[in-house]
Amino acid sequence: MDFQVKPLASALGAEVIGLDMSKPVDDETQARLRQAWLQHLVLLFRGQKLSPQNLIAFSRRFATPHTHENYEAELRHPEHPEILLVKAREVAGRNTRFGEQWHSDMSFTTRPALASVLYARRMPPVGGDTCWANMYLAYETLSPPLRRFLDGLEVVHDLNHGTTHQSRPLDLMAASRKRNPAVRQPAVRVHPETGRKALFVSEWACPQFVGMTREESQPILEMLFRHSTQPQFQFRQMWRPDDLLIWDNRCTVHLALGDYTDFSQRELLRTSLIGEPSGQVLTRAEYAGAYDE
Ligand code: SIN
């Protein structure tokens, strides 16, 4: 099947033109799509008319979709647990959105997402863009001594560290902590398909390095968050309804912008594709203080 791949930014992101993803794709086309995805990290397909079943079938061509048990039931599609409903909702009187800080999906589990897929259903007339940053470039542009230092480090990934979670009532926090204990992850991961190293830290999930105090960790982490998300490492997606987009979580972080006022106007469907095992659950002793209830 014939298609074109048009880069959308220097660092990452490309549009695939000429394919209807509601239809089956032959193996040779799928292999070429995967190569394009590994090269560009984020692939966008515009104007796709997809049912929930089509979205799941598209996702399955890349990897097995997660059924999202670690998220609250109301976030899951009522008939298809493989699909998360990405829209703002009210928690304890406050509008919360998905992904309002930089992160890599499910990095706080021992099976971080290999990829995620978003399908835009409704969008505000302006605003509500999503940005991605290239974590290969983030790693490769650090100085050699800092790369060596990070190569040997592990970092805490904790779902409950992010601002969305921090502003929740304590009982919801405690329940979420039970479902999602913090994990230790390598600060630098080797991508299993490309063999390239990528930085694996994010503002949303990472409070500290393992074996270092928060005071020691935070200046280094804050520098890495700034470094990794600088504008020249980014691609910004200005959504239109029926846009379908897949990204590689093993070498990117992303951020949803909240610059729109009518939260009911933005709705996307997301699948999260199960990745390779990585990391280990942290014990209370290793992550002192965080388990206080
Ligand atoms: C997400 O972080 O998975 C959602 C991103 C978005 O809403 O744009």
PDB file of C-alpha atoms and ligand atoms in Angstrom:
ATOM      1  CA  MET A   1       0.000   0.000   0.000  1.00  0.00           C
ATOM      2  CA  ASP A   2       1.269   3.427  -0.923  1.00  0.00           C
ATOM      3  CA  PHE A   3       1.786   6.180   1.667  1.00  0.00           C
ATOM      4  CA  GLN A   4       3.984   9.224   2.272  1.00  0.00           C
ATOM      5  CA  VAL A   5       5.715  10.278   5.494  1.00  0.00           C
ATOM      6  CA  LYS A   6       6.069  14.051   5.965  1.00  0.00           C
ATOM      7  CA  PRO A   7       8.200  15.285   8.914  1.00  0.00           C
ATOM      8  CA  LEU A   8       6.370  17.851  11.077  1.00  0.00           C
ATOM      9  CA  ALA A   9       9.260  19.121  13.244  1.00  0.00           C
ATOM     10  CA  SER A  10      13.064  18.719  13.305  1.00  0.00           C
ATOM     11  CA  ALA A  11      13.261  16.718  16.523  1.00  0.00           C
ATOM     12  CA  LEU A  12      10.352  14.284  16.133  1.00  0.00           C
ATOM     13  CA  GLY A  13       6.885  13.872  14.644  1.00  0.00           C
ATOM     14  CA  ALA A  14       5.713  13.001  11.127  1.00  0.00           C
ATOM     15  CA  GLU A  15       2.418  12.797   9.274  1.00  0.00           C
ATOM     16  CA  VAL A  16       1.465   9.641   7.397  1.00  0.00           C
ATOM     17  CA  ILE A  17      -0.528  10.528   4.283  1.00  0.00           C
ATOM     18  CA  GLY A  18      -2.554   8.152   2.117  1.00  0.00           C
ATOM     19  CA  LEU A  19      -3.732   5.408   4.525  1.00  0.00           C
ATOM     20  CA  ASP A  20      -7.200   4.651   5.887  1.00  0.00           C
ATOM     21  CA  MET A  21      -6.579   3.104   9.299  1.00  0.00           C
ATOM     22  CA  SER A  22     -10.151   1.791   9.647  1.00  0.00           C
ATOM     23  CA  LYS A  23      -9.143  -0.837   7.035  1.00  0.00           C
ATOM     24  CA  PRO A  24      -6.761  -3.784   7.462  1.00  0.00           C
ATOM     25  CA  VAL A  25      -3.126  -3.079   6.574  1.00  0.00           C
ATOM     26  CA  ASP A  26      -0.904  -5.736   4.975  1.00  0.00           C
ATOM     27  CA  ASP A  27       2.236  -6.954   6.773  1.00  0.00           C
ATOM     28  CA  GLU A  28       4.672  -5.188   4.468  1.00  0.00           C
ATOM     29  CA  THR A  29       2.882  -1.844   4.951  1.00  0.00           C
ATOM     30  CA  GLN A  30       2.768  -2.381   8.719  1.00  0.00           C
ATOM     31  CA  ALA A  31       6.528  -3.120   8.765  1.00  0.00           C
ATOM     32  CA  ARG A  32       7.203   0.142   6.865  1.00  0.00           C
ATOM     33  CA  LEU A  33       4.919   2.035   9.262  1.00  0.00           C
ATOM     34  CA  ARG A  34       6.813   0.640  12.234  1.00  0.00           C
ATOM     35  CA  GLN A  35      10.135   1.739  10.721  1.00  0.00           C
ATOM     36  CA  ALA A  36       8.720   5.244  10.151  1.00  0.00           C
ATOM     37  CA  TRP A  37       7.464   5.294  13.751  1.00  0.00           C
ATOM     38  CA  LEU A  38      10.848   4.191  15.155  1.00  0.00           C
ATOM     39  CA  GLN A  39      12.501   6.930  13.109  1.00  0.00           C
ATOM     40  CA  HIS A  40      10.065   9.791  13.878  1.00  0.00           C
ATOM     41  CA  LEU A  41       8.800   8.651  17.364  1.00  0.00           C
ATOM     42  CA  VAL A  42       5.348  10.220  16.806  1.00  0.00           C
ATOM     43  CA  LEU A  43       3.133   9.444  13.780  1.00  0.00           C
ATOM     44  CA  LEU A  44      -0.007  11.422  12.938  1.00  0.00           C
ATOM     45  CA  PHE A  45      -2.805  10.193  10.653  1.00  0.00           C
ATOM     46  CA  ARG A  46      -5.359  12.921   9.863  1.00  0.00           C
ATOM     47  CA  GLY A  47      -9.052  12.522   8.981  1.00  0.00           C
ATOM     48  CA  GLN A  48      -9.535   8.956  10.260  1.00  0.00           C
ATOM     49  CA  LYS A  49     -13.117   7.743  10.874  1.00  0.00           C
ATOM     50  CA  LEU A  50     -12.669   5.092  13.555  1.00  0.00           C
ATOM     51  CA  SER A  51     -15.002   3.079  15.775  1.00  0.00           C
ATOM     52  CA  PRO A  52     -13.671   1.981  19.193  1.00  0.00           C
ATOM     53  CA  GLN A  53     -13.044  -1.463  17.631  1.00  0.00           C
ATOM     54  CA  ASN A  54     -11.021   0.128  14.793  1.00  0.00           C
ATOM     55  CA  LEU A  55      -8.932   2.022  17.366  1.00  0.00           C
ATOM     56  CA  ILE A  56      -8.184  -1.170  19.284  1.00  0.00           C
ATOM     57  CA  ALA A  57      -7.349  -3.015  16.034  1.00  0.00           C
ATOM     58  CA  PHE A  58      -4.963  -0.193  14.984  1.00  0.00           C
ATOM     59  CA  SER A  59      -3.294  -0.328  18.420  1.00  0.00           C
ATOM     60  CA  ARG A  60      -2.915  -4.128  18.314  1.00  0.00           C
ATOM     61  CA  ARG A  61      -0.843  -3.880  15.142  1.00  0.00           C
ATOM     62  CA  PHE A  62       1.860  -2.213  17.271  1.00  0.00           C
ATOM     63  CA  ALA A  63       1.520  -4.110  20.599  1.00  0.00           C
ATOM     64  CA  THR A  64      -1.021  -5.484  23.087  1.00  0.00           C
ATOM     65  CA  PRO A  65      -3.291  -2.819  24.609  1.00  0.00           C
ATOM     66  CA  HIS A  66      -3.463  -2.464  28.387  1.00  0.00           C
ATOM     67  CA  THR A  67      -6.844  -2.827  30.144  1.00  0.00           C
ATOM     68  CA  HIS A  68      -6.023  -0.017  32.608  1.00  0.00           C
ATOM     69  CA  GLU A  69      -6.843  -1.644  35.969  1.00  0.00           C
ATOM     70  CA  ASN A  70      -4.572   0.863  37.680  1.00  0.00           C
ATOM     71  CA  TYR A  71      -6.840   3.740  36.680  1.00  0.00           C
ATOM     72  CA  GLU A  72     -10.217   4.528  38.252  1.00  0.00           C
ATOM     73  CA  ALA A  73     -13.109   2.710  36.560  1.00  0.00           C
ATOM     74  CA  GLU A  74     -14.802   5.954  35.471  1.00  0.00           C
ATOM     75  CA  LEU A  75     -11.816   6.756  33.240  1.00  0.00           C
ATOM     76  CA  ARG A  76     -12.282   3.568  31.235  1.00  0.00           C
ATOM     77  CA  HIS A  77     -14.616   3.173  28.256  1.00  0.00           C
ATOM     78  CA  PRO A  78     -17.714   1.348  29.578  1.00  0.00           C
ATOM     79  CA  GLU A  79     -17.519  -1.424  26.932  1.00  0.00           C
ATOM     80  CA  HIS A  80     -13.825  -1.440  26.020  1.00  0.00           C
ATOM     81  CA  PRO A  81     -11.413  -1.407  28.997  1.00  0.00           C
ATOM     82  CA  GLU A  82      -8.565  -1.040  26.477  1.00  0.00           C
ATOM     83  CA  ILE A  83      -9.750   2.548  25.904  1.00  0.00           C
ATOM     84  CA  LEU A  84      -9.284   5.424  28.346  1.00  0.00           C
ATOM     85  CA  LEU A  85     -11.571   8.445  28.082  1.00  0.00           C
ATOM     86  CA  VAL A  86      -9.271  11.455  28.051  1.00  0.00           C
ATOM     87  CA  LYS A  87     -11.288  14.455  29.190  1.00  0.00           C
ATOM     88  CA  ALA A  88     -11.276  16.838  32.127  1.00  0.00           C
ATOM     89  CA  ARG A  89     -13.376  15.801  35.116  1.00  0.00           C
ATOM     90  CA  GLU A  90     -14.142  17.179  38.504  1.00  0.00           C
ATOM     91  CA  VAL A  91     -12.350  15.654  41.499  1.00  0.00           C
ATOM     92  CA  ALA A  92     -13.120  17.216  44.888  1.00  0.00           C
ATOM     93  CA  GLY A  93     -14.449  20.416  43.309  1.00  0.00           C
ATOM     94  CA  ARG A  94     -11.461  20.925  41.023  1.00  0.00           C
ATOM     95  CA  ASN A  95     -11.217  20.337  37.276  1.00  0.00           C
ATOM     96  CA  THR A  96      -8.459  17.842  36.627  1.00  0.00           C
ATOM     97  CA  ARG A  97      -7.009  16.987  33.260  1.00  0.00           C
ATOM     98  CA  PHE A  98      -4.902  14.134  31.999  1.00  0.00           C
ATOM     99  CA  GLY A  99      -1.219  14.775  31.577  1.00  0.00           C
ATOM    100  CA  GLU A 100      -0.841  18.346  32.747  1.00  0.00           C
ATOM    101  CA  GLN A 101       2.866  17.811  33.504  1.00  0.00           C
ATOM    102  CA  TRP A 102       5.535  16.209  31.292  1.00  0.00           C
ATOM    103  CA  HIS A 103       5.471  12.400  31.572  1.00  0.00           C
ATOM    104  CA  SER A 104       5.863   9.042  29.858  1.00  0.00           C
ATOM    105  CA  ASP A 105       2.724   6.885  30.143  1.00  0.00           C
ATOM    106  CA  MET A 106       2.702   4.269  32.910  1.00  0.00           C
ATOM    107  CA  SER A 107       6.369   4.860  33.779  1.00  0.00           C
ATOM    108  CA  PHE A 108       5.198   4.409  37.400  1.00  0.00           C
ATOM    109  CA  THR A 109       4.597   0.669  36.761  1.00  0.00           C
ATOM    110  CA  THR A 110       6.972  -2.213  36.101  1.00  0.00           C
ATOM    111  CA  ARG A 111       5.522  -2.479  32.552  1.00  0.00           C
ATOM    112  CA  PRO A 112       5.828   1.131  31.329  1.00  0.00           C
ATOM    113  CA  ALA A 113       3.807   1.739  28.180  1.00  0.00           C
ATOM    114  CA  LEU A 114       5.650   0.925  24.967  1.00  0.00           C
ATOM    115  CA  ALA A 115       3.402   3.254  23.019  1.00  0.00           C
ATOM    116  CA  SER A 116       0.168   5.175  23.393  1.00  0.00           C
ATOM    117  CA  VAL A 117      -2.448   6.071  20.817  1.00  0.00           C
ATOM    118  CA  LEU A 118      -4.748   9.102  20.944  1.00  0.00           C
ATOM    119  CA  TYR A 119      -7.808   9.602  18.755  1.00  0.00           C
ATOM    120  CA  ALA A 120      -9.414  13.060  18.832  1.00  0.00           C
ATOM    121  CA  ARG A 121     -13.196  13.150  19.102  1.00  0.00           C
ATOM    122  CA  ARG A 122     -13.928  16.747  20.178  1.00  0.00           C
ATOM    123  CA  MET A 123     -11.597  19.715  20.386  1.00  0.00           C
ATOM    124  CA  PRO A 124     -11.983  23.327  21.528  1.00  0.00           C
ATOM    125  CA  PRO A 125     -11.749  25.862  18.651  1.00  0.00           C
ATOM    126  CA  VAL A 126      -8.325  26.943  19.974  1.00  0.00           C
ATOM    127  CA  GLY A 127      -5.998  25.485  22.602  1.00  0.00           C
ATOM    128  CA  GLY A 128      -5.719  21.987  24.037  1.00  0.00           C
ATOM    129  CA  ASP A 129      -2.582  21.087  22.038  1.00  0.00           C
ATOM    130  CA  THR A 130      -0.259  18.264  23.120  1.00  0.00           C
ATOM    131  CA  CYS A 131       3.556  18.539  23.050  1.00  0.00           C
ATOM    132  CA  TRP A 132       6.121  15.734  22.834  1.00  0.00           C
ATOM    133  CA  ALA A 133       9.871  15.910  23.528  1.00  0.00           C
ATOM    134  CA  ASN A 134      12.603  13.639  22.158  1.00  0.00           C
ATOM    135  CA  MET A 135      14.407  11.894  25.054  1.00  0.00           C
ATOM    136  CA  TYR A 136      17.139  10.413  22.804  1.00  0.00           C
ATOM    137  CA  LEU A 137      18.218  13.981  21.994  1.00  0.00           C
ATOM    138  CA  ALA A 138      17.869  14.946  25.651  1.00  0.00           C
ATOM    139  CA  TYR A 139      20.351  12.200  26.616  1.00  0.00           C
ATOM    140  CA  GLU A 140      22.727  12.598  23.671  1.00  0.00           C
ATOM    141  CA  THR A 141      23.157  16.356  24.206  1.00  0.00           C
ATOM    142  CA  LEU A 142      24.277  16.029  27.854  1.00  0.00           C
ATOM    143  CA  SER A 143      28.007  16.249  28.594  1.00  0.00           C
ATOM    144  CA  PRO A 144      29.884  12.890  28.756  1.00  0.00           C
ATOM    145  CA  PRO A 145      30.517  13.091  32.567  1.00  0.00           C
ATOM    146  CA  LEU A 146      26.832  13.720  33.254  1.00  0.00           C
ATOM    147  CA  ARG A 147      25.827  10.879  30.892  1.00  0.00           C
ATOM    148  CA  ARG A 148      28.197   8.533  32.769  1.00  0.00           C
ATOM    149  CA  PHE A 149      26.740   9.652  36.121  1.00  0.00           C
ATOM    150  CA  LEU A 150      23.161   9.056  34.935  1.00  0.00           C
ATOM    151  CA  ASP A 151      23.959   5.719  33.234  1.00  0.00           C
ATOM    152  CA  GLY A 152      24.458   4.119  36.637  1.00  0.00           C
ATOM    153  CA  LEU A 153      21.505   5.712  38.430  1.00  0.00           C
ATOM    154  CA  GLU A 154      17.971   4.660  39.203  1.00  0.00           C
ATOM    155  CA  VAL A 155      15.135   7.124  39.687  1.00  0.00           C
ATOM    156  CA  VAL A 156      11.824   6.922  41.554  1.00  0.00           C
ATOM    157  CA  HIS A 157       8.675   6.990  39.381  1.00  0.00           C
ATOM    158  CA  ASP A 158       5.588   7.667  41.473  1.00  0.00           C
ATOM    159  CA  LEU A 159       2.095   8.273  40.056  1.00  0.00           C
ATOM    160  CA  ASN A 160       1.155  10.106  43.229  1.00  0.00           C
ATOM    161  CA  HIS A 161       3.936  12.678  42.909  1.00  0.00           C
ATOM    162  CA  GLY A 162       2.252  14.692  40.125  1.00  0.00           C
ATOM    163  CA  THR A 163       0.297  17.878  40.815  1.00  0.00           C
ATOM    164  CA  THR A 164      -3.053  16.331  39.753  1.00  0.00           C
ATOM    165  CA  HIS A 165      -2.668  13.676  42.419  1.00  0.00           C
ATOM    166  CA  GLN A 166      -1.199  15.928  45.072  1.00  0.00           C
ATOM    167  CA  SER A 167      -4.293  18.127  45.064  1.00  0.00           C
ATOM    168  CA  ARG A 168      -6.661  15.215  45.761  1.00  0.00           C
ATOM    169  CA  PRO A 169      -8.297  14.435  49.114  1.00  0.00           C
ATOM    170  CA  LEU A 170      -6.185  12.162  51.332  1.00  0.00           C
ATOM    171  CA  ASP A 171      -8.510   9.130  51.073  1.00  0.00           C
ATOM    172  CA  LEU A 172      -8.267   9.159  47.254  1.00  0.00           C
ATOM    173  CA  MET A 173      -4.484   9.567  47.515  1.00  0.00           C
ATOM    174  CA  ALA A 174      -4.238   6.594  49.861  1.00  0.00           C
ATOM    175  CA  ALA A 175      -6.363   4.397  47.547  1.00  0.00           C
ATOM    176  CA  SER A 176      -4.293   5.413  44.535  1.00  0.00           C
ATOM    177  CA  ARG A 177      -1.072   4.661  46.446  1.00  0.00           C
ATOM    178  CA  LYS A 178      -2.317   1.165  47.225  1.00  0.00           C
ATOM    179  CA  ARG A 179      -3.069   0.525  43.546  1.00  0.00           C
ATOM    180  CA  ASN A 180       0.162   2.148  42.382  1.00  0.00           C
ATOM    181  CA  PRO A 181       3.172   1.805  44.698  1.00  0.00           C
ATOM    182  CA  ALA A 182       6.212   3.774  43.517  1.00  0.00           C
ATOM    183  CA  VAL A 183       8.812   1.983  41.373  1.00  0.00           C
ATOM    184  CA  ARG A 184      12.552   2.335  40.740  1.00  0.00           C
ATOM    185  CA  GLN A 185      13.489   2.721  37.075  1.00  0.00           C
ATOM    186  CA  PRO A 186      16.817   3.212  35.287  1.00  0.00           C
ATOM    187  CA  ALA A 187      17.410   6.935  34.706  1.00  0.00           C
ATOM    188  CA  VAL A 188      18.601   6.014  31.193  1.00  0.00           C
ATOM    189  CA  ARG A 189      16.926   3.245  29.188  1.00  0.00           C
ATOM    190  CA  VAL A 190      18.284   1.442  26.151  1.00  0.00           C
ATOM    191  CA  HIS A 191      15.519   1.316  23.549  1.00  0.00           C
ATOM    192  CA  PRO A 192      14.955  -2.388  22.823  1.00  0.00           C
ATOM    193  CA  GLU A 193      14.286  -1.863  19.100  1.00  0.00           C
ATOM    194  CA  THR A 194      16.740   0.890  18.133  1.00  0.00           C
ATOM    195  CA  GLY A 195      19.518   0.240  20.687  1.00  0.00           C
ATOM    196  CA  ARG A 196      19.729   4.012  21.387  1.00  0.00           C
ATOM    197  CA  LYS A 197      19.853   5.394  24.925  1.00  0.00           C
ATOM    198  CA  ALA A 198      17.069   7.708  26.104  1.00  0.00           C
ATOM    199  CA  LEU A 199      16.679   9.713  29.293  1.00  0.00           C
ATOM    200  CA  PHE A 200      13.874   8.248  31.425  1.00  0.00           C
ATOM    201  CA  VAL A 201      12.912  10.967  33.914  1.00  0.00           C
ATOM    202  CA  SER A 202       9.819  13.157  34.040  1.00  0.00           C
ATOM    203  CA  GLU A 203       8.516  16.105  35.972  1.00  0.00           C
ATOM    204  CA  TRP A 204       5.192  14.399  36.722  1.00  0.00           C
ATOM    205  CA  ALA A 205       6.549  11.139  38.110  1.00  0.00           C
ATOM    206  CA  CYS A 206      10.069  11.653  39.482  1.00  0.00           C
ATOM    207  CA  PRO A 207      10.684  13.141  42.952  1.00  0.00           C
ATOM    208  CA  GLN A 208      14.241  11.797  43.499  1.00  0.00           C
ATOM    209  CA  PHE A 209      17.013   9.398  42.522  1.00  0.00           C
ATOM    210  CA  VAL A 210      17.217   6.074  44.371  1.00  0.00           C
ATOM    211  CA  GLY A 211      19.841   6.195  47.134  1.00  0.00           C
ATOM    212  CA  MET A 212      20.066  10.001  47.089  1.00  0.00           C
ATOM    213  CA  THR A 213      18.103  12.475  49.209  1.00  0.00           C
ATOM    214  CA  ARG A 214      15.443  14.731  47.696  1.00  0.00           C
ATOM    215  CA  GLU A 215      17.644  17.714  48.474  1.00  0.00           C
ATOM    216  CA  GLU A 216      20.525  16.188  46.486  1.00  0.00           C
ATOM    217  CA  SER A 217      18.271  14.946  43.678  1.00  0.00           C
ATOM    218  CA  GLN A 218      16.078  17.946  43.014  1.00  0.00           C
ATOM    219  CA  PRO A 219      18.574  20.416  41.485  1.00  0.00           C
ATOM    220  CA  ILE A 220      19.788  17.693  39.098  1.00  0.00           C
ATOM    221  CA  LEU A 221      16.267  16.558  38.224  1.00  0.00           C
ATOM    222  CA  GLU A 222      15.045  20.116  37.662  1.00  0.00           C
ATOM    223  CA  MET A 223      17.969  20.769  35.329  1.00  0.00           C
ATOM    224  CA  LEU A 224      17.150  17.542  33.428  1.00  0.00           C
ATOM    225  CA  PHE A 225      13.433  18.459  33.136  1.00  0.00           C
ATOM    226  CA  ARG A 226      14.373  21.880  31.673  1.00  0.00           C
ATOM    227  CA  HIS A 227      17.036  20.424  29.414  1.00  0.00           C
ATOM    228  CA  SER A 228      14.877  17.604  28.030  1.00  0.00           C
ATOM    229  CA  THR A 229      11.844  19.723  27.186  1.00  0.00           C
ATOM    230  CA  GLN A 230      13.567  22.688  25.523  1.00  0.00           C
ATOM    231  CA  PRO A 231      11.633  23.917  22.450  1.00  0.00           C
ATOM    232  CA  GLN A 232      14.048  22.516  19.856  1.00  0.00           C
ATOM    233  CA  PHE A 233      13.479  18.966  21.163  1.00  0.00           C
ATOM    234  CA  GLN A 234       9.694  19.297  20.808  1.00  0.00           C
ATOM    235  CA  PHE A 235       6.851  18.567  18.422  1.00  0.00           C
ATOM    236  CA  ARG A 236       3.484  20.273  19.056  1.00  0.00           C
ATOM    237  CA  GLN A 237       0.241  18.728  17.864  1.00  0.00           C
ATOM    238  CA  MET A 238      -2.641  21.122  17.153  1.00  0.00           C
ATOM    239  CA  TRP A 239      -5.527  18.669  17.180  1.00  0.00           C
ATOM    240  CA  ARG A 240      -8.398  18.387  14.741  1.00  0.00           C
ATOM    241  CA  PRO A 241     -11.285  15.966  15.298  1.00  0.00           C
ATOM    242  CA  ASP A 242     -10.518  12.557  13.678  1.00  0.00           C
ATOM    243  CA  ASP A 243      -6.744  12.923  14.160  1.00  0.00           C
ATOM    244  CA  LEU A 244      -5.127   9.618  15.138  1.00  0.00           C
ATOM    245  CA  LEU A 245      -1.641   9.702  16.650  1.00  0.00           C
ATOM    246  CA  ILE A 246       0.730   7.055  18.003  1.00  0.00           C
ATOM    247  CA  TRP A 247       3.914   7.764  19.987  1.00  0.00           C
ATOM    248  CA  ASP A 248       6.772   5.784  21.472  1.00  0.00           C
ATOM    249  CA  ASN A 249       6.849   6.231  25.274  1.00  0.00           C
ATOM    250  CA  ARG A 250      10.299   4.631  25.500  1.00  0.00           C
ATOM    251  CA  CYS A 251      12.010   7.682  24.024  1.00  0.00           C
ATOM    252  CA  THR A 252       9.577  10.593  24.499  1.00  0.00           C
ATOM    253  CA  VAL A 253       7.730  12.537  27.186  1.00  0.00           C
ATOM    254  CA  HIS A 254       4.545  14.492  26.553  1.00  0.00           C
ATOM    255  CA  LEU A 255       2.396  17.242  28.032  1.00  0.00           C
ATOM    256  CA  ALA A 256      -1.263  18.243  27.509  1.00  0.00           C
ATOM    257  CA  LEU A 257      -1.768  22.023  27.489  1.00  0.00           C
ATOM    258  CA  GLY A 258      -4.682  23.331  29.561  1.00  0.00           C
ATOM    259  CA  ASP A 259      -5.094  26.651  27.739  1.00  0.00           C
ATOM    260  CA  TYR A 260      -8.851  26.358  27.110  1.00  0.00           C
ATOM    261  CA  THR A 261     -11.711  27.266  29.381  1.00  0.00           C
ATOM    262  CA  ASP A 262     -14.636  25.047  28.388  1.00  0.00           C
ATOM    263  CA  PHE A 263     -13.354  21.667  29.530  1.00  0.00           C
ATOM    264  CA  SER A 264     -16.362  19.830  28.048  1.00  0.00           C
ATOM    265  CA  GLN A 265     -15.099  20.670  24.542  1.00  0.00           C
ATOM    266  CA  ARG A 266     -12.067  18.376  24.567  1.00  0.00           C
ATOM    267  CA  GLU A 267     -12.387  14.602  24.376  1.00  0.00           C
ATOM    268  CA  LEU A 268      -9.971  11.989  23.079  1.00  0.00           C
ATOM    269  CA  LEU A 269      -9.785   8.222  23.295  1.00  0.00           C
ATOM    270  CA  ARG A 270      -6.487   6.646  24.351  1.00  0.00           C
ATOM    271  CA  THR A 271      -5.005   3.192  24.298  1.00  0.00           C
ATOM    272  CA  SER A 272      -1.773   2.339  26.136  1.00  0.00           C
ATOM    273  CA  LEU A 273       0.314  -0.492  24.701  1.00  0.00           C
ATOM    274  CA  ILE A 274       2.095  -2.827  27.110  1.00  0.00           C
ATOM    275  CA  GLY A 275       5.855  -2.429  27.143  1.00  0.00           C
ATOM    276  CA  GLU A 276       8.839  -4.532  28.140  1.00  0.00           C
ATOM    277  CA  PRO A 277       9.329  -5.231  31.887  1.00  0.00           C
ATOM    278  CA  SER A 278      11.341  -2.437  33.513  1.00  0.00           C
ATOM    279  CA  GLY A 279      12.031  -1.434  37.110  1.00  0.00           C
ATOM    280  CA  GLN A 280      10.962  -2.800  40.492  1.00  0.00           C
ATOM    281  CA  VAL A 281       8.458  -1.801  43.145  1.00  0.00           C
ATOM    282  CA  LEU A 282      10.123   0.241  45.907  1.00  0.00           C
ATOM    283  CA  THR A 283       9.884  -0.806  49.542  1.00  0.00           C
ATOM    284  CA  ARG A 284       8.798   1.623  52.257  1.00  0.00           C
ATOM    285  CA  ALA A 285      12.383   1.733  53.543  1.00  0.00           C
ATOM    286  CA  GLU A 286      13.727   2.729  50.134  1.00  0.00           C
ATOM    287  CA  TYR A 287      11.165   5.499  49.656  1.00  0.00           C
ATOM    288  CA  ALA A 288      10.801   6.814  53.192  1.00  0.00           C
ATOM    289  CA  GLY A 289       8.076   9.357  53.864  1.00  0.00           C
ATOM    290  CA  ALA A 290       6.093   8.751  50.716  1.00  0.00           C
ATOM    291  CA  TYR A 291       3.906   6.056  52.219  1.00  0.00           C
ATOM    292  CA  ASP A 292       2.633   8.122  55.159  1.00  0.00           C
ATOM    293  CA  GLU A 293      -1.152   7.975  55.171  1.00  0.00           C
TER     294      GLU A 293
HETATM  295  C1  SIN B   1      -2.079  11.794  27.966  1.00  0.00           C
HETATM  296  O1  SIN B   1      -1.225  12.288  28.684  1.00  0.00           O
HETATM  297  O2  SIN B   1      -2.099  10.615  27.704  1.00  0.00           O
HETATM  298  C2  SIN B   1      -3.140  12.686  27.352  1.00  0.00           C
HETATM  299  C3  SIN B   1      -2.561  13.747  26.513  1.00  0.00           C
HETATM  300  C4  SIN B   1      -3.594  14.744  26.062  1.00  0.00           C
HETATM  301  O3  SIN B   1      -4.685  14.842  26.643  1.00  0.00           O
HETATM  302  O4  SIN B   1      -3.299  15.489  25.135  1.00  0.00           O
END
